Coordinates of C-alpha atoms in Angstrom, one line a residue:
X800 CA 0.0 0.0 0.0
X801 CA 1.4 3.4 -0.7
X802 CA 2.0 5.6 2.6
X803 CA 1.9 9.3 3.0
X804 CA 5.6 10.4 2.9
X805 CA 6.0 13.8 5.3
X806 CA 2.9 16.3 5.2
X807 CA 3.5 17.5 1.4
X808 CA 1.0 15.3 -0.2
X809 CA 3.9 13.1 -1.4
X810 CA 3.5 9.3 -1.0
X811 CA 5.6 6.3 -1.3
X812 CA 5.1 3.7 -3.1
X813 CA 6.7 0.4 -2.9
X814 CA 8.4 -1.9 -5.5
X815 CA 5.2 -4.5 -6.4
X816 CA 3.0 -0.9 -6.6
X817 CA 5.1 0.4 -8.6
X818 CA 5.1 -2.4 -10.9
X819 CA 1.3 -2.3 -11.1
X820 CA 1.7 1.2 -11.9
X821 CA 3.7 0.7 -14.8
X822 CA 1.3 -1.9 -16.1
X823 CA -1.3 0.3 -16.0
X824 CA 0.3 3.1 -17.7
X825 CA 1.7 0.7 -20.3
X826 CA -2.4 0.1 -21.0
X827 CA -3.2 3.8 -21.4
X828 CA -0.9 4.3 -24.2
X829 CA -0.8 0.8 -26.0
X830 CA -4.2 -0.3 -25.2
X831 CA -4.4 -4.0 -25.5
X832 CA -5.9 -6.6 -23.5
X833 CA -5.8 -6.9 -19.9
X834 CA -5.8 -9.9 -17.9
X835 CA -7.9 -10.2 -14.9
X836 CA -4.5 -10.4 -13.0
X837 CA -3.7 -7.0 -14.6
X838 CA -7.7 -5.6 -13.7
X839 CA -7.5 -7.1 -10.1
X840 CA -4.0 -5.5 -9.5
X841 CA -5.3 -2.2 -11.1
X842 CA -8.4 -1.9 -8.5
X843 CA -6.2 -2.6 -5.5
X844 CA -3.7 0.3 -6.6
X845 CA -6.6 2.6 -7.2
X846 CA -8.2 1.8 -3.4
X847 CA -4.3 2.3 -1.9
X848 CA -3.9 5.2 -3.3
X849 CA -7.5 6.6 -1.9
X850 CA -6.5 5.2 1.3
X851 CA -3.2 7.0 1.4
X852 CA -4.6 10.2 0.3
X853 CA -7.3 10.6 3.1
X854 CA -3.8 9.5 5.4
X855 CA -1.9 11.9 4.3
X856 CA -5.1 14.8 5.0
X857 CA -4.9 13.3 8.3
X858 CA -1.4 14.2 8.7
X859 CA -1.9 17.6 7.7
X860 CA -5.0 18.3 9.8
X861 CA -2.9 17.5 13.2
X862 CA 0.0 18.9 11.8
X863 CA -2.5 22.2 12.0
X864 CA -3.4 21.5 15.6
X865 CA -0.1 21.3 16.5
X866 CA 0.8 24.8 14.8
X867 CA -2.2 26.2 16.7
X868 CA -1.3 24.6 20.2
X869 CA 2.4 25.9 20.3
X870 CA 1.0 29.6 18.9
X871 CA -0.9 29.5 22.0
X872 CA 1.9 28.8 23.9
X873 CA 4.0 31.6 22.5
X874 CA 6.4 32.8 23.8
X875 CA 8.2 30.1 25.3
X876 CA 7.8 28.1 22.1
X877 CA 9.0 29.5 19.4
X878 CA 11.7 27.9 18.0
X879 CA 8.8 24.6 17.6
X880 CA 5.9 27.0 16.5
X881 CA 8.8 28.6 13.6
X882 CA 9.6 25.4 12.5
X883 CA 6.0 23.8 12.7
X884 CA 4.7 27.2 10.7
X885 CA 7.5 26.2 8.1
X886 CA 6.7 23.2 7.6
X887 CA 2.9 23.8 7.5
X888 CA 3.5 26.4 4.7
X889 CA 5.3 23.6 2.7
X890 CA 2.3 21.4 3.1
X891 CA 0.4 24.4 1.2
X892 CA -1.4 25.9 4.7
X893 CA -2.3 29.6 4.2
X894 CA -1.2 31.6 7.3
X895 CA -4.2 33.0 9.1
X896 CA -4.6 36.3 11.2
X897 CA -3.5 34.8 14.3
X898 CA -0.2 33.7 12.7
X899 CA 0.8 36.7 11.6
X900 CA 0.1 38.5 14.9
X901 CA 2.5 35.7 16.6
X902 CA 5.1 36.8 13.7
X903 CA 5.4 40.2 14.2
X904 CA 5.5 39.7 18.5
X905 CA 8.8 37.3 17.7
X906 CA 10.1 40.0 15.1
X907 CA 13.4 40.2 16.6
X908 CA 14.0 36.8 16.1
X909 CA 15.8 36.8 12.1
X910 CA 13.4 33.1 11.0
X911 CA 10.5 35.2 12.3
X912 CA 10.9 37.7 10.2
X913 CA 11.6 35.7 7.1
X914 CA 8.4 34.1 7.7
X915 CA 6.4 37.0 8.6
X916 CA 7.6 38.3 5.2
X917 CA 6.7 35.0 3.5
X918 CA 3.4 34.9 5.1
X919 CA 2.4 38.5 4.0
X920 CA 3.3 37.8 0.3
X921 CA 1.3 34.3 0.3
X922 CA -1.5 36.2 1.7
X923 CA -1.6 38.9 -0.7
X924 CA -0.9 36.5 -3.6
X925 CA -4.0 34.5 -2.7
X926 CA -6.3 37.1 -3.0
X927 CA -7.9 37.4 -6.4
X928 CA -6.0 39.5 -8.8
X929 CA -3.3 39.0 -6.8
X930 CA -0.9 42.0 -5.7
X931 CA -3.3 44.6 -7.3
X932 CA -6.3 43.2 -5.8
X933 CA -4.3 43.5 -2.8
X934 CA -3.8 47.3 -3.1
X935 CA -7.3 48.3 -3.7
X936 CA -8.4 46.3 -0.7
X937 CA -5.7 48.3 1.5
X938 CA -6.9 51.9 -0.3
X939 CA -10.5 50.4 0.6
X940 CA -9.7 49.8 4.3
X941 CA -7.9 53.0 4.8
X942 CA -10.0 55.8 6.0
X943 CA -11.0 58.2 3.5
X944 CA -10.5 61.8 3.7
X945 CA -13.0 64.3 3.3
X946 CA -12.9 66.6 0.7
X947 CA -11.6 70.2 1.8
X948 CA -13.7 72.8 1.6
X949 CA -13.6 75.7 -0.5
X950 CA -14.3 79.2 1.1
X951 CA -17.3 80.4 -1.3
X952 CA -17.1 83.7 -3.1
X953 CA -18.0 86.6 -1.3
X954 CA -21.8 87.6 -2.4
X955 CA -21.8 91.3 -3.8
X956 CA -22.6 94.1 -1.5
X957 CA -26.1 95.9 -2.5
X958 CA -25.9 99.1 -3.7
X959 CA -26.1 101.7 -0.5
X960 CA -27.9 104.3 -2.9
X961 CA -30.9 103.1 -4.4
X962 CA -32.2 105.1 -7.0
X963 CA -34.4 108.1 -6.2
X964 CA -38.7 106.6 -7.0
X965 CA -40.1 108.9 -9.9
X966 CA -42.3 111.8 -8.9
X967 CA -46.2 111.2 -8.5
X968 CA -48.1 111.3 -12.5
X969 CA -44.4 111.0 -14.2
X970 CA -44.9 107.5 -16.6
X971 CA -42.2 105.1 -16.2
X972 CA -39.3 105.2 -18.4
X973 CA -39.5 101.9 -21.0
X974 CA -35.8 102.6 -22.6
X975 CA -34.7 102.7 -18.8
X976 CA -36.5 99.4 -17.6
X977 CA -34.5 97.9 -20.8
X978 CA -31.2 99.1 -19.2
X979 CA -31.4 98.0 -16.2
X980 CA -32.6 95.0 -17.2
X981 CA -29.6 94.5 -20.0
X982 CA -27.1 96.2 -16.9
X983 CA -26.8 99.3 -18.7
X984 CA -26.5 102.4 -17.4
X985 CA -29.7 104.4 -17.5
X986 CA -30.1 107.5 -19.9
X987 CA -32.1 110.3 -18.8
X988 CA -34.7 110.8 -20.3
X989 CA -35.5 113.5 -23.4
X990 CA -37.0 116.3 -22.2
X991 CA -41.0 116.0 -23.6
X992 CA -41.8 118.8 -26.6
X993 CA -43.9 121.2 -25.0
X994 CA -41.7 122.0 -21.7
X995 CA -38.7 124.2 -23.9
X996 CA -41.3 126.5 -24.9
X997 CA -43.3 126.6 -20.8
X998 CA -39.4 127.6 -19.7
X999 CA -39.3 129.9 -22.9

């Protein structure tokens, strides 16, 4: 029966499974025939090689505990949590929250912060998109500052000295009203025929 061979996901196979092996890869590219020797063998490799795969998940789900049972008995254990976390991170375990908290408390030591390092690349690489993905989420989580505000422009001071009303009975002005309207300035108005001759 193949075995699990360290907590990698490698396994070991032996010299009669390997033979098997080759038979059976010998039938995928020169199909032929097989014997029912050849079937029965064939079976039993395909059932070893289950077996030794749910042994070697085994392997790496205690090897997991262990990583979490000497973090929690940080600091006094850090040369076996650094070289459990090393080994887990070969076995393909992502490093969680918690490991990289332990990381940067044991930063003086020089492995701890090569894996700290490792640990924050794997992290970022395993996000989707990768390193750029990465970025926006750190722009997301970082507080955003509001925009300044721009003094506003000061409103225009009305005009102290309003224009004098028109005497009682004097009709309004319809050039003047067209003036002021357009912002022009008004022009007085022409003196009505009649009046030269009354001063006259």
């Amino acid at each position: 029966m193949p075995t699990p061979y360290g907590s990698r996901g490698g396994l070991a196979f032996g010299a009669e499974e390997l033979r098997v092996l080759r038979r059976a890869l010998a039938l995928a590219l020169h199909p032929s025939p097989a014997t029912a020797d050849d079937v029965q063998d064939c079976l039993r490799l395909a059932a070893s090689l289950d077996e030794a795969t749910r042994e070697s998940a085994r392997l790496r789900a205690f090897l997991v505990a262990d990583l979490g049972r000497y973090r929690a008995a940080l600091p006094g254990t850090a040369a076996g949590y650094l070289a459990l976390l090393e080994e887990a991170l070969g076995a393909g375990y992502r490093p969680q929250p918690d490991d990289l908290a332990a990381l940067r408390a044991l930063r003086g030591n020089p492995t701890a912060a090569a894996l700290l390092r490792h640990c924050e690349r794997v992290r970022l690489t395993a996000l989707p998109g990768g390193l750029a993905s990465a970025g926006q989420q750190q722009e997301r989580e970082q507080p955003q500052k509001k925009p300044e505000e721009r003094p506003s422009a000061p409103h225009p001071a009305p005009n102290p000295s309003p224009e004098p009303a028109p005497a009682p009975g004097t009709p309004p002005d319809p050039a003047a009203r067209a003036h002021a309207r357009r912002g022009l300035p008004r022009r007085k108005p022409a003196t009505p025929p009649g009046q030269h001759l009354a001063a006259g």
